[in-house]
PDB file of C-alpha atoms and ligand atoms in Angstrom:
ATOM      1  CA  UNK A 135      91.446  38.752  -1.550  1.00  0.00           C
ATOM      2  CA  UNK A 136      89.167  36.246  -2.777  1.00  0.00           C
ATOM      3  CA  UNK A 137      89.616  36.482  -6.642  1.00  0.00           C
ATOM      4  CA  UNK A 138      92.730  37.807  -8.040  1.00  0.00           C
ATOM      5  CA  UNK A 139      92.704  38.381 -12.020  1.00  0.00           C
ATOM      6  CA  UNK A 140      96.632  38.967 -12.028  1.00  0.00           C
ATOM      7  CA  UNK A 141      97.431  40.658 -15.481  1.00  0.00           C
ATOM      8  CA  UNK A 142      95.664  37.820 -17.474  1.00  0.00           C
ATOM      9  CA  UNK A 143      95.415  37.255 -20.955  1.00  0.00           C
ATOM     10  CA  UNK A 144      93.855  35.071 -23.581  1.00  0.00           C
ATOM     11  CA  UNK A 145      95.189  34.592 -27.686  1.00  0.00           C
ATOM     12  CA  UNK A 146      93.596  31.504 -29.029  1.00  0.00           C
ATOM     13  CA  UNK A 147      95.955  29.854 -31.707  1.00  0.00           C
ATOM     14  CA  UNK A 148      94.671  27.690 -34.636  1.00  0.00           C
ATOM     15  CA  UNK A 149      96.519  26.425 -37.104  1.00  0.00           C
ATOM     16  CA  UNK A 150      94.930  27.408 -40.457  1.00  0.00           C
ATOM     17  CA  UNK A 151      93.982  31.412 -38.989  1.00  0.00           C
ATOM     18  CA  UNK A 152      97.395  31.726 -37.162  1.00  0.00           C
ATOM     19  CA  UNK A 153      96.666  33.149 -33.135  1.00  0.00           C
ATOM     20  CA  UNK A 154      94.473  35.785 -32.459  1.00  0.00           C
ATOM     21  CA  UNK A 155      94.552  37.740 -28.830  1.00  0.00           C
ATOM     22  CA  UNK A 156      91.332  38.818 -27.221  1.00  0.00           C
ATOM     23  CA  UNK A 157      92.561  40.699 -24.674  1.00  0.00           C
ATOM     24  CA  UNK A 158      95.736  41.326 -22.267  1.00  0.00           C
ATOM     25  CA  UNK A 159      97.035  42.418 -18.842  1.00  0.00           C
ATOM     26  CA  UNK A 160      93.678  42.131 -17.402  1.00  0.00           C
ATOM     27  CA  UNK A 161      93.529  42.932 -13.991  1.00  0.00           C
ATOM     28  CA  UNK A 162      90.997  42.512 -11.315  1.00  0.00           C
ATOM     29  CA  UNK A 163      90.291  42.228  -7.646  1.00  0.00           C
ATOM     30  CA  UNK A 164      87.486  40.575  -6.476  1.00  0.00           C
ATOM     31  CA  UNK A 165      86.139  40.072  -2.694  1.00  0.00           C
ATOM     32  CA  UNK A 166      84.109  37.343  -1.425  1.00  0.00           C
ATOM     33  CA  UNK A 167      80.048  38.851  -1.421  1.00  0.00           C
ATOM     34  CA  UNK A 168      81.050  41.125  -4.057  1.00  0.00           C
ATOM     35  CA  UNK A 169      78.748  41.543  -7.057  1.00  0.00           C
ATOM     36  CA  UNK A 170      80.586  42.649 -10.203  1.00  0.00           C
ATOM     37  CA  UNK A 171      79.597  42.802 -13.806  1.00  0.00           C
ATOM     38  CA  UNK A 172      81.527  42.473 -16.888  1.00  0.00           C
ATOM     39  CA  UNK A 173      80.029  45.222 -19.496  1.00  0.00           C
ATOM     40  CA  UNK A 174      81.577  45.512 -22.886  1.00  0.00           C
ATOM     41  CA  UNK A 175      80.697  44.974 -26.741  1.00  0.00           C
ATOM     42  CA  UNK A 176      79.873  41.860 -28.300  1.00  0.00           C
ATOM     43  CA  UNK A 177      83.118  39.842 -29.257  1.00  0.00           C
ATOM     44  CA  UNK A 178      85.206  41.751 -26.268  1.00  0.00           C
ATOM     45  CA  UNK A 179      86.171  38.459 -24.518  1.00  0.00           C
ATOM     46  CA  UNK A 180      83.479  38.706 -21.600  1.00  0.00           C
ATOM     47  CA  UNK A 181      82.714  35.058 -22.163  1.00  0.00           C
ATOM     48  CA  UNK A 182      86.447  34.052 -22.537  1.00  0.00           C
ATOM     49  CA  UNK A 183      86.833  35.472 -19.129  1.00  0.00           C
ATOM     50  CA  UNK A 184      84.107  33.415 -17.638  1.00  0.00           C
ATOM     51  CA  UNK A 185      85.389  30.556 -18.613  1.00  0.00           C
ATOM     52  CA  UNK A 186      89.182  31.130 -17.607  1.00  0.00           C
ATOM     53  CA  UNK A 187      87.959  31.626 -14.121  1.00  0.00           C
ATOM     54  CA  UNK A 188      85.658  28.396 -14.497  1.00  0.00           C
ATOM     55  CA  UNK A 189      88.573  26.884 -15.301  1.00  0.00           C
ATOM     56  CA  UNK A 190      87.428  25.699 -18.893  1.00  0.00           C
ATOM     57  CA  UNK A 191      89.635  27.513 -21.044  1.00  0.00           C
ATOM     58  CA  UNK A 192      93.900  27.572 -20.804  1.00  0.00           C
ATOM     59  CA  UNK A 193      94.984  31.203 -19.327  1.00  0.00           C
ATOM     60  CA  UNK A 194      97.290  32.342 -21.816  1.00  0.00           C
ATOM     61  CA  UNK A 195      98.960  34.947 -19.984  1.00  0.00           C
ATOM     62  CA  UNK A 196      99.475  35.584 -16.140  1.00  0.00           C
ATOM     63  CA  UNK A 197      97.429  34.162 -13.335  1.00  0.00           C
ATOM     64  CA  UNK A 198      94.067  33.895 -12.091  1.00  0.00           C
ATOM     65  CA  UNK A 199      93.940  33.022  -8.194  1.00  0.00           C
ATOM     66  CA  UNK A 200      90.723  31.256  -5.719  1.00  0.00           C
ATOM     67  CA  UNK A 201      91.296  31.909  -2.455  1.00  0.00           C
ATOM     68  CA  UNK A 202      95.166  31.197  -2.701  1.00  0.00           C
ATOM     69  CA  UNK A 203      95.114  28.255  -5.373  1.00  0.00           C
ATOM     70  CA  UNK A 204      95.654  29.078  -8.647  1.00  0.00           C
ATOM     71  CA  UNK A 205      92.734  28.059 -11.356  1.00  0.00           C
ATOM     72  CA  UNK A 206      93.705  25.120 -13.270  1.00  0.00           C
ATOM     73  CA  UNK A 207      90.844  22.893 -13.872  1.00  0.00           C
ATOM     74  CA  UNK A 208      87.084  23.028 -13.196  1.00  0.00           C
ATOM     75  CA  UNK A 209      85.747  22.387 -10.105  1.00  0.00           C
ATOM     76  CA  UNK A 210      83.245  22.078  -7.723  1.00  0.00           C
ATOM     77  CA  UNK A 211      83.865  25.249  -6.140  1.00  0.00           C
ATOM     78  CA  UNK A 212      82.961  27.371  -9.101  1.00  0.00           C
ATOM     79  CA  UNK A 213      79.482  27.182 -11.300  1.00  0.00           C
ATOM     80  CA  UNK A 214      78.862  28.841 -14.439  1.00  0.00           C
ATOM     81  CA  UNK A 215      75.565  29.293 -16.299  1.00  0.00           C
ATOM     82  CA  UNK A 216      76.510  29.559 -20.108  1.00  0.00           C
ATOM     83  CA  UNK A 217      75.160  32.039 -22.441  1.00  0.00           C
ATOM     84  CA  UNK A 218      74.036  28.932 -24.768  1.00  0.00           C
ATOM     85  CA  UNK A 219      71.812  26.117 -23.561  1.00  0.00           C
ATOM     86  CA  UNK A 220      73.627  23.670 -22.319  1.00  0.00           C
ATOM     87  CA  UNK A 221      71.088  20.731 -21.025  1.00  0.00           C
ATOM     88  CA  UNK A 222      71.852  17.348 -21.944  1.00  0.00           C
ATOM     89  CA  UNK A 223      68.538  16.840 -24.044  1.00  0.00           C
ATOM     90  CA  UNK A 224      67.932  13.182 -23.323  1.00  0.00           C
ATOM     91  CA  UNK A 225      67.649  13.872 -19.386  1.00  0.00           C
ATOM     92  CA  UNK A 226      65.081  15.835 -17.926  1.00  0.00           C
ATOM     93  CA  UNK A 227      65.471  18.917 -15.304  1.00  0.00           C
ATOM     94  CA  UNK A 228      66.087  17.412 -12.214  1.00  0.00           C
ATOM     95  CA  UNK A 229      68.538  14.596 -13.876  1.00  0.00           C
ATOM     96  CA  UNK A 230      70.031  17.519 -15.588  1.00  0.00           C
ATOM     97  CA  UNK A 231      70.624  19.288 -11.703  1.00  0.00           C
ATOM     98  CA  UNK A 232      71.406  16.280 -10.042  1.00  0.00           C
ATOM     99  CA  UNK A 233      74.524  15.198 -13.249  1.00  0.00           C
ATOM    100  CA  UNK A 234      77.368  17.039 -11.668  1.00  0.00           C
ATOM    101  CA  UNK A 235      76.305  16.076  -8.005  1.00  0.00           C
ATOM    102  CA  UNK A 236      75.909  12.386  -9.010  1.00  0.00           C
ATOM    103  CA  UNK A 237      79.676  12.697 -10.750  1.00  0.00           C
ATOM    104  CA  UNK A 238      81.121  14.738  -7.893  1.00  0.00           C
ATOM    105  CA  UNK A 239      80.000  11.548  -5.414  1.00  0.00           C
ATOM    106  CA  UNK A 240      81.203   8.599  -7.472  1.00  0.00           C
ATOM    107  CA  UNK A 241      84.583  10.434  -7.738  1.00  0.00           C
ATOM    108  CA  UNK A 242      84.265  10.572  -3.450  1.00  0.00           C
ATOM    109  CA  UNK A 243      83.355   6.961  -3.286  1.00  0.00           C
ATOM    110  CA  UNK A 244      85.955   6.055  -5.713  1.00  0.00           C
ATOM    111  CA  UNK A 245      88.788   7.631  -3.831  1.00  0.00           C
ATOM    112  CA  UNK A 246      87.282   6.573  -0.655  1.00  0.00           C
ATOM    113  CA  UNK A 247      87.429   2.758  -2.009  1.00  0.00           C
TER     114      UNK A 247
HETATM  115  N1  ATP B 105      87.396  28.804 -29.257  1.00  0.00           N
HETATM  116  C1  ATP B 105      87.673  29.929 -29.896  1.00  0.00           C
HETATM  117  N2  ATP B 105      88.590  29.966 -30.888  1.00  0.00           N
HETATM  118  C2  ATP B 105      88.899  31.124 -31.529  1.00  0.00           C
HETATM  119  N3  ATP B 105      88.354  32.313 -31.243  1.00  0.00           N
HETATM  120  C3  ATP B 105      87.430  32.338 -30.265  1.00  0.00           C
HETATM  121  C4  ATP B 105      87.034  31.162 -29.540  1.00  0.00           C
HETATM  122  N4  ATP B 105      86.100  31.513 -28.605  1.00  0.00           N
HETATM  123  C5  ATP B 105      85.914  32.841 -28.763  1.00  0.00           C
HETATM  124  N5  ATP B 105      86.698  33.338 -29.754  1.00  0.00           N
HETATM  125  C6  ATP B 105      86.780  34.725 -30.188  1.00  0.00           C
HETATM  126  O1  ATP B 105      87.190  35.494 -29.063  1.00  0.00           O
HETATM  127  C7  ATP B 105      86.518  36.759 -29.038  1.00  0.00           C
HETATM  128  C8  ATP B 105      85.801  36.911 -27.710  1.00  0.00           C
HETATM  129  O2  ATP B 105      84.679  36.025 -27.681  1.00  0.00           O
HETATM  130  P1  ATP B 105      83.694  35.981 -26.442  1.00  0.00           P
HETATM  131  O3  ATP B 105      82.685  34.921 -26.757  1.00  0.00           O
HETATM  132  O4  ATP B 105      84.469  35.842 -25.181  1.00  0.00           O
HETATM  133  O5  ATP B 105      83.033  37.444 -26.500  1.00  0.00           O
HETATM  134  P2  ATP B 105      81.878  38.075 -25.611  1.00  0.00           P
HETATM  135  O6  ATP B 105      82.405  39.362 -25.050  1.00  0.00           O
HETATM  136  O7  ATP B 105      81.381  37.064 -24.633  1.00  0.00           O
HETATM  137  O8  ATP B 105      80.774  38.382 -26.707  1.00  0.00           O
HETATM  138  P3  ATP B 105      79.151  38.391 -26.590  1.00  0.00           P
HETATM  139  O9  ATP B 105      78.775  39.690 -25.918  1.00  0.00           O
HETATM  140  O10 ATP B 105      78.704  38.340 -28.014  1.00  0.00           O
HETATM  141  O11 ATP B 105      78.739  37.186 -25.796  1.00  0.00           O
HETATM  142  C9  ATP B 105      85.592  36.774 -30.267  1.00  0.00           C
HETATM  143  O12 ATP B 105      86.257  37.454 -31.306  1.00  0.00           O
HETATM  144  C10 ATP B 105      85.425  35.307 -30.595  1.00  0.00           C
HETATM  145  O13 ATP B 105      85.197  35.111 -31.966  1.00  0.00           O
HETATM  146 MG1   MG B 106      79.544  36.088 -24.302  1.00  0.00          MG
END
């Protein structure tokens, strides 16, 4: 299996509005190739998702699992385009492409060094 969304689920917890849980025992199955779309109404956690598997937001509950490795982190492996622009304003569109790719090397060269 190449994505495994094993009974995962998401509560954010703030201090001042207590912890609120956007969804639970999700579970999913994902090949490699496969095309699969997340349909549901605004506010459903579609997003929230996304970003669990990009590795951007804690998992709350359960496990989601890359080829083996369980998601802890961002990384290179995974891309995400967000629903909100999310350019760095001050650098233009190539500088914004190239941004990761320049970061991703330096980290090589450093560990390399
Ligand atoms: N950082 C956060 N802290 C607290 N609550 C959050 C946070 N991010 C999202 N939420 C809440 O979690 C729920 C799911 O939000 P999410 O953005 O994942 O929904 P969505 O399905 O992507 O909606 P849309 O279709 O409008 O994009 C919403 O009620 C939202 O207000
Ligand atoms: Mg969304």
């Amino acid at each position: 299996m190449f994505l495994n969304i094993d009974q995962v689920g998401k509560t954010f917890k703030d201090q001042e509005q207590g912890s609120f849980e956007v969804f639970s025992n999700i579970k999913l199955s994902i090949e490699e190739n496969q095309f699969v779309s997340i349909l549901g109404p605004s506010g459903c956690g579609k997003s929230t998702l996304l970003s669990m598997i990009a590795g951007l937001e804690d998992i709350s509950e359960g496990a989601i699992i890359l080829e083996g490795s369980e998601i802890k982190r961002p990384g290179p492996d995974r891309g995400m385009v967000f629903q909100e622009p999310s350019l760095f304003p001050w650098l233009n569109v190539k500088e914004n492409v190239m941004y990761p790719i320049k970061k991703l090397l330096s980290k090589k060269k450093q560990r390399s060094a």
